Coordinates of N, CA and C in Angstrom, one line a residue:
X1 N 36.9 89.0 -180.2 CA 36.2 88.4 -179.1 C 34.8 88.9 -179.1
X2 N 33.9 87.9 -179.1 CA 32.4 88.2 -179.1 C 32.0 88.4 -177.6
X3 N 31.2 89.5 -177.5 CA 30.6 89.7 -176.1 C 29.3 89.0 -176.0
X4 N 29.1 88.3 -174.9 CA 27.8 87.7 -174.7 C 26.8 88.7 -174.3
X5 N 25.6 88.7 -175.0 CA 24.6 89.7 -174.6 C 24.1 89.5 -173.2
X6 N 23.9 90.7 -172.5 CA 23.4 90.6 -171.1 C 22.0 89.9 -171.1
X7 N 21.8 89.1 -170.1 CA 20.5 88.4 -169.9 C 19.4 89.5 -169.6
X8 N 18.3 89.3 -170.2 CA 17.1 90.1 -169.9 C 16.3 89.4 -168.8
X9 N 15.8 90.2 -167.9 CA 14.9 89.7 -166.8 C 13.5 90.2 -167.1
X10 N 12.6 89.4 -166.6 CA 11.2 89.7 -166.8 C 10.6 90.4 -165.6
X11 N 9.7 91.3 -165.9 CA 8.8 91.9 -164.9 C 7.4 91.5 -165.3
X12 N 6.6 91.4 -164.3 CA 5.1 91.1 -164.5 C 4.4 92.4 -164.8
X13 N 3.1 92.3 -165.1 CA 2.3 93.5 -165.3 C 2.2 94.4 -164.1
X14 N 2.4 93.8 -162.9 CA 2.4 94.5 -161.7 C 3.6 94.0 -160.9
X15 N 4.3 94.9 -160.2 CA 5.4 94.5 -159.3 C 5.3 95.2 -158.0
X16 N 5.8 94.5 -157.0 CA 6.0 95.2 -155.7 C 7.4 95.7 -155.6
X17 N 7.6 97.0 -155.5 CA 8.9 97.6 -155.5 C 9.3 98.3 -154.2
X18 N 10.6 98.5 -154.1 CA 11.1 99.3 -153.0 C 11.7 100.6 -153.6
X19 N 11.5 101.7 -152.9 CA 12.1 102.9 -153.2 C 13.0 103.3 -152.0
X20 N 14.2 102.7 -151.9 CA 15.0 102.9 -150.7 C 15.4 104.3 -150.3
X21 N 15.6 105.2 -151.3 CA 16.0 106.5 -150.9 C 14.8 107.3 -150.3
X22 N 13.6 106.8 -150.5 CA 12.4 107.4 -150.0 C 11.9 106.7 -148.8
X23 N 12.6 105.6 -148.4 CA 12.2 104.8 -147.3 C 10.8 104.2 -147.5
X24 N 10.5 103.7 -148.7 CA 9.2 103.1 -149.1 C 9.5 101.7 -149.5
X25 N 8.8 100.7 -148.9 CA 9.0 99.3 -149.3 C 7.7 98.7 -149.6
X26 N 7.7 97.7 -150.6 CA 6.5 97.0 -150.9 C 5.4 97.8 -151.6
X27 N 5.8 98.7 -152.4 CA 4.8 99.6 -153.1 C 4.3 98.9 -154.4
X28 N 3.0 98.9 -154.6 CA 2.5 98.3 -155.8 C 2.7 99.2 -157.0
X29 N 3.3 98.7 -158.1 CA 3.6 99.5 -159.3 C 3.1 98.7 -160.5
X30 N 2.5 99.5 -161.4 CA 2.0 99.0 -162.7 C 3.2 99.2 -163.7
X31 N 3.5 98.2 -164.4 CA 4.5 98.3 -165.4 C 3.8 98.7 -166.7
X32 N 4.2 99.8 -167.3 CA 3.5 100.4 -168.4 C 4.5 100.7 -169.6
X33 N 4.5 99.9 -170.6 CA 5.4 100.1 -171.7 C 5.0 101.3 -172.6
X34 N 3.8 101.8 -172.4 CA 3.3 103.0 -173.1 C 3.8 104.3 -172.5
X35 N 4.3 104.3 -171.3 CA 4.8 105.5 -170.7 C 6.3 105.5 -170.8
X36 N 6.9 106.7 -171.0 CA 8.3 106.8 -171.1 C 8.9 107.0 -169.7
X37 N 8.3 108.0 -169.0 CA 8.8 108.3 -167.6 C 7.9 107.6 -166.6
X38 N 8.5 107.1 -165.5 CA 7.8 106.5 -164.4 C 7.1 107.6 -163.7
X39 N 6.1 107.2 -162.9 CA 5.3 108.2 -162.2 C 5.0 107.7 -160.8
X40 N 4.8 108.6 -159.8 CA 4.4 108.2 -158.5 C 3.4 109.2 -158.0
X41 N 2.4 108.6 -157.2 CA 1.4 109.4 -156.6 C 1.9 110.4 -155.6
X42 N 1.4 111.6 -155.6 CA 1.8 112.6 -154.5 C 0.6 113.6 -154.4
X43 N 0.6 114.2 -153.3 CA -0.3 115.4 -153.0 C 0.4 116.3 -152.1
X44 N -0.3 117.4 -151.8 CA 0.3 118.5 -150.9 C 1.6 119.0 -151.5
X45 N 1.6 119.3 -152.8 CA 2.8 119.8 -153.5 C 2.9 121.3 -153.2
X46 N 4.1 121.7 -152.7 CA 4.4 123.1 -152.4 C 5.8 123.4 -152.8
X47 N 6.0 124.5 -153.4 CA 7.3 125.0 -153.8 C 7.6 126.2 -152.9
X48 N 8.7 126.0 -152.1 CA 9.0 127.1 -151.1 C 10.5 127.3 -151.2
X49 N 10.9 128.6 -150.9 CA 12.3 128.9 -150.9 C 13.0 128.3 -149.7
X50 N 14.2 127.8 -149.8 CA 15.0 127.4 -148.7 C 15.4 128.6 -147.9
X51 N 15.3 128.5 -146.6 CA 15.5 129.7 -145.7 C 16.9 130.2 -145.7
X52 N 17.9 129.2 -145.9 CA 19.3 129.6 -145.9 C 19.8 130.1 -147.3
X53 N 19.3 129.5 -148.4 CA 19.9 129.8 -149.7 C 18.9 130.6 -150.6
X54 N 17.6 130.5 -150.3 CA 16.7 131.1 -151.1 C 16.3 130.3 -152.4
X55 N 17.0 129.2 -152.5 CA 16.7 128.3 -153.7 C 15.4 127.6 -153.5
X56 N 14.6 127.3 -154.5 CA 13.4 126.6 -154.4 C 13.5 125.1 -153.9
X57 N 12.7 124.7 -153.0 CA 12.6 123.4 -152.5 C 11.2 122.8 -152.7
X58 N 11.1 121.6 -153.3 CA 9.8 121.0 -153.5 C 9.4 120.2 -152.4
X59 N 8.3 120.5 -151.8 CA 7.7 119.7 -150.6 C 6.5 118.9 -151.1
X60 N 6.5 117.6 -150.9 CA 5.4 116.8 -151.3 C 5.1 115.7 -150.2
X61 N 4.0 115.1 -150.4 CA 3.7 113.9 -149.6 C 3.4 112.8 -150.6
X62 N 4.2 111.7 -150.6 CA 4.1 110.6 -151.5 C 3.1 109.6 -151.0
X63 N 2.4 109.0 -151.9 CA 1.3 108.0 -151.6 C 0.3 108.6 -150.7
X64 N -0.8 107.9 -150.4 CA -1.8 108.4 -149.5 C -1.5 108.0 -148.1
X65 N -1.9 108.8 -147.1 CA -1.5 108.6 -145.7 C -1.9 107.2 -145.3
X66 N -3.0 106.6 -145.8 CA -3.5 105.3 -145.4 C -2.7 104.1 -146.1
X67 N -1.9 104.5 -147.1 CA -1.1 103.4 -147.8 C -0.2 102.7 -146.8
X68 N -0.2 101.4 -146.8 CA 0.6 100.7 -145.8 C 2.2 100.9 -146.0
X69 N 2.6 101.3 -147.1 CA 4.1 101.5 -147.3 C 4.6 102.8 -146.8
X70 N 3.7 103.7 -146.4 CA 4.2 105.1 -146.0 C 3.8 105.4 -144.6
X71 N 4.6 106.4 -144.1 CA 4.2 106.9 -142.8 C 3.5 108.3 -142.9
X72 N 3.3 108.7 -144.1 CA 2.6 110.0 -144.4 C 3.4 111.2 -144.2
X73 N 4.7 111.0 -143.9 CA 5.6 112.2 -143.7 C 5.8 113.0 -145.0
X74 N 5.9 114.3 -144.9 CA 6.2 115.0 -146.1 C 7.7 114.9 -146.4
X75 N 8.0 115.0 -147.7 CA 9.4 114.9 -148.2 C 9.8 116.2 -148.9
X76 N 11.0 116.5 -148.9 CA 11.5 117.7 -149.5 C 12.6 117.4 -150.5
X77 N 12.5 118.0 -151.7 CA 13.5 117.7 -152.8 C 14.1 119.0 -153.2
X78 N 15.5 119.1 -153.1 CA 16.2 120.3 -153.6 C 16.5 120.2 -155.0
X79 N 16.6 119.0 -155.5 CA 16.9 118.7 -156.9 C 15.6 118.2 -157.6
X80 N 15.1 118.9 -158.5 CA 13.9 118.5 -159.3 C 13.9 119.3 -160.5
X81 N 12.9 118.9 -161.4 CA 12.8 119.5 -162.7 C 11.3 119.7 -162.9
X82 N 10.8 120.5 -163.8 CA 9.5 120.6 -164.2 C 9.4 120.4 -165.7
X83 N 8.5 119.5 -166.2 CA 8.4 119.1 -167.6 C 6.9 119.0 -168.0
X84 N 6.7 119.1 -169.3 CA 5.4 118.8 -169.8 C 5.4 117.3 -170.1
X85 N 4.4 116.6 -169.5 CA 4.2 115.1 -169.6 C 2.9 114.9 -170.2
X86 N 2.8 114.0 -171.2 CA 1.6 113.6 -171.8 C 1.0 112.4 -171.1
X87 N -0.2 112.5 -170.6 CA -0.8 111.4 -169.9 C -1.4 110.4 -170.9
X88 N -1.8 109.3 -170.4 CA -2.4 108.2 -171.2 C -3.6 108.7 -172.0
X89 N -4.3 109.7 -171.5 CA -5.5 110.1 -172.2 C -5.2 111.3 -173.2
X90 N -3.9 111.6 -173.4 CA -3.4 112.5 -174.3 C -3.3 114.0 -173.8
X91 N -3.7 114.1 -172.5 CA -3.6 115.5 -171.9 C -2.2 115.8 -171.5
X92 N -1.7 117.0 -171.8 CA -0.4 117.4 -171.5 C -0.4 118.2 -170.2
X93 N 0.4 117.8 -169.2 CA 0.4 118.4 -167.9 C 1.8 118.8 -167.5
X94 N 2.0 120.0 -166.9 CA 3.3 120.4 -166.3 C 3.4 119.6 -165.0
X95 N 4.4 118.8 -164.9 CA 4.7 118.0 -163.7 C 6.1 118.2 -163.2
X96 N 6.2 118.1 -161.9 CA 7.6 118.0 -161.3 C 8.1 116.6 -161.5
X97 N 9.4 116.6 -161.7 CA 10.1 115.3 -161.9 C 11.3 115.2 -160.9
X98 N 11.4 114.1 -160.2 CA 12.5 113.8 -159.3 C 13.2 112.6 -159.8
X99 N 14.4 112.5 -159.3 CA 15.2 111.3 -159.6 C 15.4 110.5 -158.3
X100 N 15.1 109.2 -158.3 CA 15.3 108.4 -157.1 C 15.7 107.0 -157.5
X101 N 15.8 106.1 -156.5 CA 16.3 104.7 -156.7 C 15.1 103.8 -156.6
X102 N 15.0 102.8 -157.5 CA 14.1 101.7 -157.5 C 14.9 100.4 -157.3
X103 N 14.4 99.6 -156.4 CA 15.1 98.3 -156.2 C 14.3 97.2 -156.8
X104 N 14.9 96.5 -157.8 CA 14.3 95.3 -158.5 C 15.3 94.2 -158.6
X105 N 14.9 93.0 -158.4 CA 15.8 91.9 -158.5 C 17.1 92.1 -157.7
X106 N 17.0 92.8 -156.5 CA 18.1 93.0 -155.6 C 19.1 94.0 -156.1
X107 N 18.8 94.7 -157.2 CA 19.7 95.8 -157.7 C 19.0 97.1 -157.7
X108 N 19.7 98.2 -157.5 CA 19.2 99.5 -157.5 C 19.3 100.2 -158.8
X109 N 18.3 100.8 -159.3 CA 18.2 101.5 -160.6 C 17.8 102.9 -160.3
X110 N 18.6 103.9 -160.7 CA 18.3 105.3 -160.6 C 17.5 105.7 -161.8
X111 N 16.3 106.3 -161.5 CA 15.4 106.7 -162.6 C 14.6 107.9 -162.2
X112 N 14.0 108.5 -163.2 CA 13.1 109.7 -163.0 C 11.7 109.3 -162.8
X113 N 11.0 110.0 -161.9 CA 9.6 109.8 -161.6 C 8.9 111.2 -161.7
X114 N 7.8 111.2 -162.5 CA 7.0 112.4 -162.5 C 6.1 112.3 -161.3
X115 N 5.8 113.4 -160.7 CA 4.9 113.5 -159.5 C 3.5 113.8 -160.0
X116 N 2.5 113.0 -159.7 CA 1.2 113.2 -160.3 C 0.2 112.7 -159.3
X117 N -1.0 113.3 -159.4 CA -2.1 112.8 -158.6 C -2.7 111.5 -159.2
X118 N -2.4 110.4 -158.6 CA -2.9 109.1 -159.1 C -3.9 108.5 -158.2
X119 N -4.5 109.4 -157.4 CA -5.5 108.9 -156.4 C -6.7 108.2 -157.0
X120 N -7.0 108.5 -158.2 CA -8.2 107.8 -158.8 C -7.7 106.6 -159.6
X121 N -6.5 106.3 -159.6 CA -5.9 105.1 -160.3 C -5.6 104.0 -159.3
X122 N -5.6 102.8 -159.8 CA -5.5 101.6 -159.0 C -4.1 101.5 -158.4
X123 N -3.0 101.8 -159.1 CA -1.7 101.7 -158.6 C -1.0 103.0 -158.4
X124 N -0.4 103.2 -157.2 CA 0.2 104.5 -156.9 C 1.5 104.8 -157.7
X125 N 2.1 103.8 -158.3 CA 3.3 104.0 -159.0 C 3.2 103.3 -160.4
X126 N 3.8 104.0 -161.4 CA 3.8 103.5 -162.7 C 5.3 103.4 -163.1
X127 N 5.7 102.3 -163.7 CA 7.1 102.1 -164.1 C 7.1 102.2 -165.7
X128 N 7.9 103.1 -166.2 CA 7.9 103.4 -167.6 C 9.1 102.8 -168.4
X129 N 9.1 103.1 -169.7 CA 10.1 102.5 -170.6 C 11.6 102.9 -170.2
X130 N 11.8 104.1 -169.7 CA 13.2 104.5 -169.4 C 13.8 103.5 -168.4
X131 N 13.0 103.1 -167.4 CA 13.5 102.2 -166.4 C 13.6 100.8 -167.0
X132 N 12.6 100.4 -167.8 CA 12.7 99.1 -168.4 C 13.9 98.9 -169.3
X133 N 14.2 99.9 -170.0 CA 15.4 99.9 -170.9 C 16.7 99.8 -170.1
X134 N 16.8 100.6 -169.1 CA 18.0 100.7 -168.2 C 18.2 99.3 -167.6
X135 N 17.2 98.7 -167.1 CA 17.4 97.4 -166.5 C 17.3 96.2 -167.4
X136 N 17.2 96.4 -168.7 CA 17.0 95.4 -169.7 C 15.9 94.4 -169.4
X137 N 14.8 95.0 -168.9 CA 13.6 94.2 -168.5 C 12.7 94.0 -169.7
X138 N 12.1 92.9 -169.8 CA 11.0 92.6 -170.7 C 9.7 92.4 -169.8
X139 N 8.6 92.6 -170.4 CA 7.3 92.5 -169.6 C 6.6 91.3 -170.0
X140 N 6.2 90.4 -169.0 CA 5.4 89.3 -169.2 C 4.0 89.6 -168.6
X141 N 3.1 90.0 -169.4 CA 1.8 90.5 -168.9 C 1.0 89.4 -168.2
X142 N 1.3 88.2 -168.3 CA 0.6 87.1 -167.7 C 1.1 86.9 -166.2
X143 N 2.2 87.6 -165.8 CA 2.8 87.3 -164.5 C 2.7 88.6 -163.6
X144 N 3.0 88.4 -162.3 CA 3.0 89.5 -161.4 C 4.1 89.2 -160.3
X145 N 4.6 90.3 -159.8 CA 5.6 90.3 -158.7 C 6.8 89.4 -158.9
X146 N 7.3 89.4 -160.1 CA 8.5 88.5 -160.4 C 9.7 88.9 -159.6
X147 N 10.0 90.2 -159.5 CA 11.2 90.7 -158.8 C 11.0 90.4 -157.3
X148 N 9.9 90.6 -156.8 CA 9.6 90.4 -155.3 C 9.8 88.9 -155.0
X149 N 9.2 88.1 -155.9 CA 9.3 86.6 -155.6 C 10.8 86.1 -155.7
X150 N 11.5 86.7 -156.7 CA 12.9 86.3 -156.8 C 13.7 86.7 -155.6
X151 N 13.4 87.9 -155.1 CA 14.2 88.4 -153.9 C 13.8 87.6 -152.7
X152 N 12.6 87.2 -152.6 CA 12.1 86.3 -151.5 C 12.8 84.9 -151.5
X153 N 13.0 84.4 -152.7 CA 13.7 83.1 -152.9 C 15.1 83.2 -152.6
X154 N 15.8 84.3 -153.0 CA 17.2 84.6 -152.7 C 17.4 84.7 -151.2
X155 N 16.5 85.4 -150.5 CA 16.6 85.6 -149.1 C 16.5 84.2 -148.3
X156 N 15.6 83.4 -148.8 CA 15.4 82.1 -148.2 C 16.6 81.2 -148.4
X157 N 17.3 81.3 -149.6 CA 18.5 80.5 -149.8 C 19.7 81.0 -149.0
X158 N 19.7 82.3 -148.7 CA 20.9 82.8 -148.0 C 20.8 82.6 -146.5
X159 N 19.6 82.2 -145.9 CA 19.4 82.0 -144.5 C 19.9 80.5 -144.2
X160 N 20.6 80.4 -143.1 CA 21.0 79.0 -142.7 C 19.8 78.2 -142.4
X161 N 19.9 76.9 -142.5 CA 18.8 76.0 -142.1 C 18.4 76.3 -140.7
X162 N 17.1 76.4 -140.5 CA 16.5 76.6 -139.2 C 16.3 75.3 -138.5
X163 N 16.5 75.2 -137.2 CA 16.3 73.9 -136.5 C 14.8 73.6 -136.6
X164 N 14.5 72.3 -136.6 CA 13.1 71.9 -136.6 C 12.5 72.2 -135.2
X165 N 11.4 72.9 -135.2 CA 10.8 73.3 -133.9 C 10.4 72.1 -133.0
X166 N 10.1 71.0 -133.6 CA 9.7 69.8 -132.9 C 11.0 69.1 -132.3
X167 N 12.1 69.5 -132.6 CA 13.4 69.0 -132.1 C 13.8 67.7 -132.8
X168 N 13.2 67.4 -133.9 CA 13.6 66.2 -134.7 C 15.0 66.3 -135.3
X169 N 15.7 65.2 -135.3 CA 17.1 65.3 -135.8 C 17.1 64.6 -137.2

């Protein structure tokens, strides 16, 4: 029996994504086939011991406080890693890495994000090859927001017809 290959979906060079576990919606992300690990902008990074267990807890603030997708609240991660990550300019940095969920095309994908200061970059989030491979995504650099537009179309199809406001029958 031959198995039919899974259909690949396209992402544009930029996507509006949701990070449901972090309560972030509509965040602009650059799709980068040159990066292996995804990255998200953060600041105010502090490593502090948990009062009860003594285990290290990573405290960060994701995105900038004025970013429309965030309320600026600090987040704490008990599960994280620290790795050497090579940036696009070839510089190697020790970065914290967290695992969280990204929502694309109405599906959740669990992937790793390195935490980096991206304040001088245009997009606060970068989606790397590990996520692209997992979701079987291909990148169409001539397009934007393909997942967001597909989700909006699906939501419009699932809503019952709304009555005409003019009362026409």
